[in-house]
CSV table of C-alpha atoms in Angstrom, one decimal:
chain,number,residue,atom,x,y,z
A,486,UNK,CA,-6.4,-11.3,11.9
A,487,UNK,CA,-3.9,-8.4,12.8
A,488,UNK,CA,-5.0,-6.6,15.8
A,489,UNK,CA,-5.1,-3.1,14.7
A,490,UNK,CA,-6.6,0.5,16.3
A,491,UNK,CA,-7.6,3.5,14.5
A,492,UNK,CA,-7.0,6.7,16.9
A,493,UNK,CA,-7.2,4.0,20.1
A,494,UNK,CA,-10.5,2.5,19.0
A,495,UNK,CA,-10.3,-1.3,18.0
A,496,UNK,CA,-11.3,-1.9,14.2
A,497,UNK,CA,-12.2,-4.8,12.3
A,498,UNK,CA,-10.4,-5.8,9.0
A,499,UNK,CA,-11.9,-7.6,5.9
A,500,UNK,CA,-10.4,-10.2,4.3
A,501,UNK,CA,-7.4,-12.9,4.6
A,502,UNK,CA,-4.3,-11.6,6.3
A,503,UNK,CA,-1.3,-12.1,4.6
A,504,UNK,CA,1.8,-13.4,5.8
A,505,UNK,CA,5.3,-13.9,4.8
A,506,UNK,CA,5.9,-17.0,2.3
A,507,UNK,CA,2.4,-16.6,1.1
A,508,UNK,CA,1.5,-16.5,-2.8
A,509,UNK,CA,0.6,-12.8,-3.2
A,510,UNK,CA,-3.0,-12.7,-3.8
A,511,UNK,CA,-4.3,-10.8,-6.9
A,512,UNK,CA,-6.4,-7.9,-7.1
A,513,UNK,CA,-7.6,-5.0,-9.2
A,514,UNK,CA,-7.4,-1.6,-8.6
A,515,UNK,CA,-7.4,1.9,-10.6
A,516,UNK,CA,-4.9,3.7,-11.8
A,517,UNK,CA,-4.9,7.7,-11.9
A,518,UNK,CA,-6.3,7.7,-15.5
A,519,UNK,CA,-9.3,5.1,-14.2
A,520,UNK,CA,-7.4,1.9,-15.9
A,521,UNK,CA,-7.5,-1.4,-14.2
A,522,UNK,CA,-4.3,-2.6,-12.4
A,523,UNK,CA,-3.8,-6.5,-10.9
A,524,UNK,CA,-0.9,-7.7,-9.3
A,525,UNK,CA,0.0,-9.7,-12.6
A,526,UNK,CA,0.5,-6.0,-14.6
A,527,UNK,CA,4.0,-5.9,-12.8
A,528,UNK,CA,5.0,-9.4,-12.7
A,529,UNK,CA,8.5,-10.1,-12.9
A,530,UNK,CA,9.4,-7.0,-10.6
A,531,UNK,CA,9.7,-6.5,-6.9
A,532,UNK,CA,7.0,-4.8,-5.1
A,533,UNK,CA,7.0,-2.6,-2.4
A,534,UNK,CA,3.3,-1.8,-1.5
A,535,UNK,CA,2.5,1.2,0.6
A,536,UNK,CA,-0.8,0.8,2.1
A,537,UNK,CA,-2.4,4.4,3.6
A,538,UNK,CA,-5.9,5.3,4.7
A,539,UNK,CA,-5.9,8.6,2.5
A,540,UNK,CA,-3.1,10.3,0.8
A,541,UNK,CA,-4.6,13.8,2.5
A,542,UNK,CA,-3.5,13.2,5.9
A,543,UNK,CA,-0.4,13.9,7.8
A,544,UNK,CA,1.1,10.2,8.2
A,545,UNK,CA,-0.1,9.2,4.8
A,546,UNK,CA,1.3,12.2,3.0
A,547,UNK,CA,4.9,11.7,5.0
A,548,UNK,CA,4.9,7.8,4.2
A,549,UNK,CA,4.2,8.3,0.7
A,550,UNK,CA,6.8,10.9,0.1
A,551,UNK,CA,9.3,9.0,2.3
A,552,UNK,CA,8.7,6.0,-0.2
A,553,UNK,CA,8.8,8.4,-3.3
A,554,UNK,CA,12.3,9.1,-2.0
A,555,UNK,CA,13.3,5.5,-1.4
A,556,UNK,CA,12.2,4.4,-4.8
A,557,UNK,CA,14.4,6.9,-6.6
A,558,UNK,CA,17.4,4.7,-4.9
A,559,UNK,CA,15.9,1.3,-5.2
A,560,UNK,CA,17.1,-0.5,-8.4
A,561,UNK,CA,14.3,-3.0,-10.1
A,562,UNK,CA,11.8,-2.2,-7.2
A,563,UNK,CA,8.3,-1.0,-8.3
A,564,UNK,CA,7.0,1.2,-5.4
A,565,UNK,CA,2.8,1.2,-5.2
A,566,UNK,CA,1.0,3.1,-2.7
A,567,UNK,CA,-2.6,1.8,-2.1
A,568,UNK,CA,-5.8,3.9,-0.7
A,569,UNK,CA,-9.3,4.4,-0.9
A,570,UNK,CA,-8.9,8.0,-2.2
A,571,UNK,CA,-10.4,8.7,-5.7
A,572,UNK,CA,-7.9,8.4,-8.5
A,573,UNK,CA,-8.5,12.1,-9.3
A,574,UNK,CA,-7.4,13.3,-5.7
A,575,UNK,CA,-4.5,10.8,-5.9
A,576,UNK,CA,-3.4,12.5,-9.4
A,577,UNK,CA,-3.8,16.1,-8.0
A,578,UNK,CA,-2.1,14.9,-4.9
A,579,UNK,CA,0.9,13.6,-6.6
A,580,UNK,CA,1.4,16.8,-8.7
A,581,UNK,CA,1.0,18.9,-5.9
A,582,UNK,CA,3.5,16.9,-3.8
A,583,UNK,CA,5.8,16.1,-6.7
A,584,UNK,CA,5.8,12.6,-6.3
A,585,UNK,CA,7.0,10.8,-9.1
A,586,UNK,CA,8.7,7.3,-8.1
A,587,UNK,CA,5.7,6.0,-6.6
A,588,UNK,CA,2.5,4.8,-8.5
A,589,UNK,CA,-0.6,5.4,-6.8
A,590,UNK,CA,-3.4,3.3,-6.9
A,591,UNK,CA,-6.9,3.5,-5.8
A,592,UNK,CA,-9.1,0.6,-4.0
A,593,UNK,CA,-12.2,2.7,-3.8
A,594,UNK,CA,-14.3,0.6,-6.1
A,595,UNK,CA,-14.4,-2.7,-4.9
A,596,UNK,CA,-12.0,-3.0,-1.8
A,597,UNK,CA,-10.3,-5.6,-4.2
A,598,UNK,CA,-6.9,-5.0,-2.6
A,599,UNK,CA,-8.2,-4.3,0.9
A,600,UNK,CA,-9.8,-7.8,1.1
A,601,UNK,CA,-7.4,-9.7,-0.7
A,602,UNK,CA,-4.7,-8.3,1.8
A,603,UNK,CA,-6.9,-8.2,4.8
A,604,UNK,CA,-6.3,-4.1,5.2
A,605,UNK,CA,-10.0,-3.1,4.5
A,606,UNK,CA,-11.4,-1.6,7.7
A,607,UNK,CA,-15.1,-2.4,7.8
A,608,UNK,CA,-16.0,0.5,10.2
A,609,UNK,CA,-14.2,3.4,8.1
A,610,UNK,CA,-14.4,1.7,4.4
A,611,UNK,CA,-10.7,2.9,4.7
A,612,UNK,CA,-7.5,0.8,4.3
A,613,UNK,CA,-5.3,0.4,7.6
A,614,UNK,CA,-1.8,1.3,7.2
A,615,UNK,CA,0.5,-1.4,6.2
A,616,UNK,CA,3.6,-2.2,3.8
A,617,UNK,CA,4.3,-5.4,1.9
A,618,UNK,CA,6.8,-6.5,-0.6
A,619,UNK,CA,6.4,-9.3,-2.9
A,620,UNK,CA,9.4,-11.1,-4.8
A,621,UNK,CA,9.3,-11.2,-8.4
A,622,UNK,CA,7.7,-14.7,-8.1
A,623,UNK,CA,4.7,-12.9,-6.6
A,624,UNK,CA,6.0,-14.0,-2.7
A,625,UNK,CA,5.3,-12.4,0.0
A,626,UNK,CA,8.8,-11.7,1.9
A,627,UNK,CA,7.8,-8.8,4.2
A,628,UNK,CA,4.7,-7.8,5.9
A,629,UNK,CA,4.0,-5.1,8.1
A,630,UNK,CA,0.6,-4.3,9.7
A,631,UNK,CA,0.8,-1.1,11.6
A,632,UNK,CA,-0.7,-1.9,14.9
A,633,UNK,CA,-2.1,1.8,15.5
A,634,UNK,CA,-3.3,3.1,12.0
A,635,UNK,CA,-2.2,6.5,12.7
A,636,UNK,CA,1.5,5.5,13.2
A,637,UNK,CA,4.1,5.3,10.5
A,638,UNK,CA,5.6,1.8,9.3
A,639,UNK,CA,8.8,0.9,9.8
A,640,UNK,CA,10.6,2.3,6.9
A,641,UNK,CA,14.0,0.9,7.2
A,642,UNK,CA,12.6,-2.7,7.6
A,643,UNK,CA,10.7,-2.6,4.3
A,644,UNK,CA,13.2,-0.9,2.3
A,645,UNK,CA,15.8,-3.6,3.6
A,646,UNK,CA,13.1,-6.3,2.5
A,647,UNK,CA,12.8,-5.0,-0.9
A,648,UNK,CA,16.4,-4.8,-1.5
A,649,UNK,CA,16.9,-8.2,-0.3
A,650,UNK,CA,14.1,-9.5,-2.5
A,651,UNK,CA,15.6,-8.3,-5.6
């Protein structure tokens, strides 16, 4: 499993670590309108999946805004942000932040995504910071588990991987 800390403290990640070349694991999360969303719902598209502990924190806010800006410049790439924030909070945050190019998804109910991608933090019931790119054939082409969950991911590498997966 990925070696991850949260504010300098080692945390336990639940689920299986995902690697480049793996078939992307399926999951069920909730859209802002409480409807279920699965990986299959975006089949045939490249997906850049940005994982954050909570959109209401500084780094997560910045990460989601940055990928929102990048999404506007990417062709045929669906950008998803997954957290355990409630769908209502995600919707409120997106409205206040003017985020329209990223789809926020909530994993609060079952940690389905968190366990499938090995990003659920057992001690905090949050998701650790990570970025995945999944191509249109559901193959994982890019993985970053950010070693310190309060640090930023490598935005440029993730965007380049999404472009290359097209």
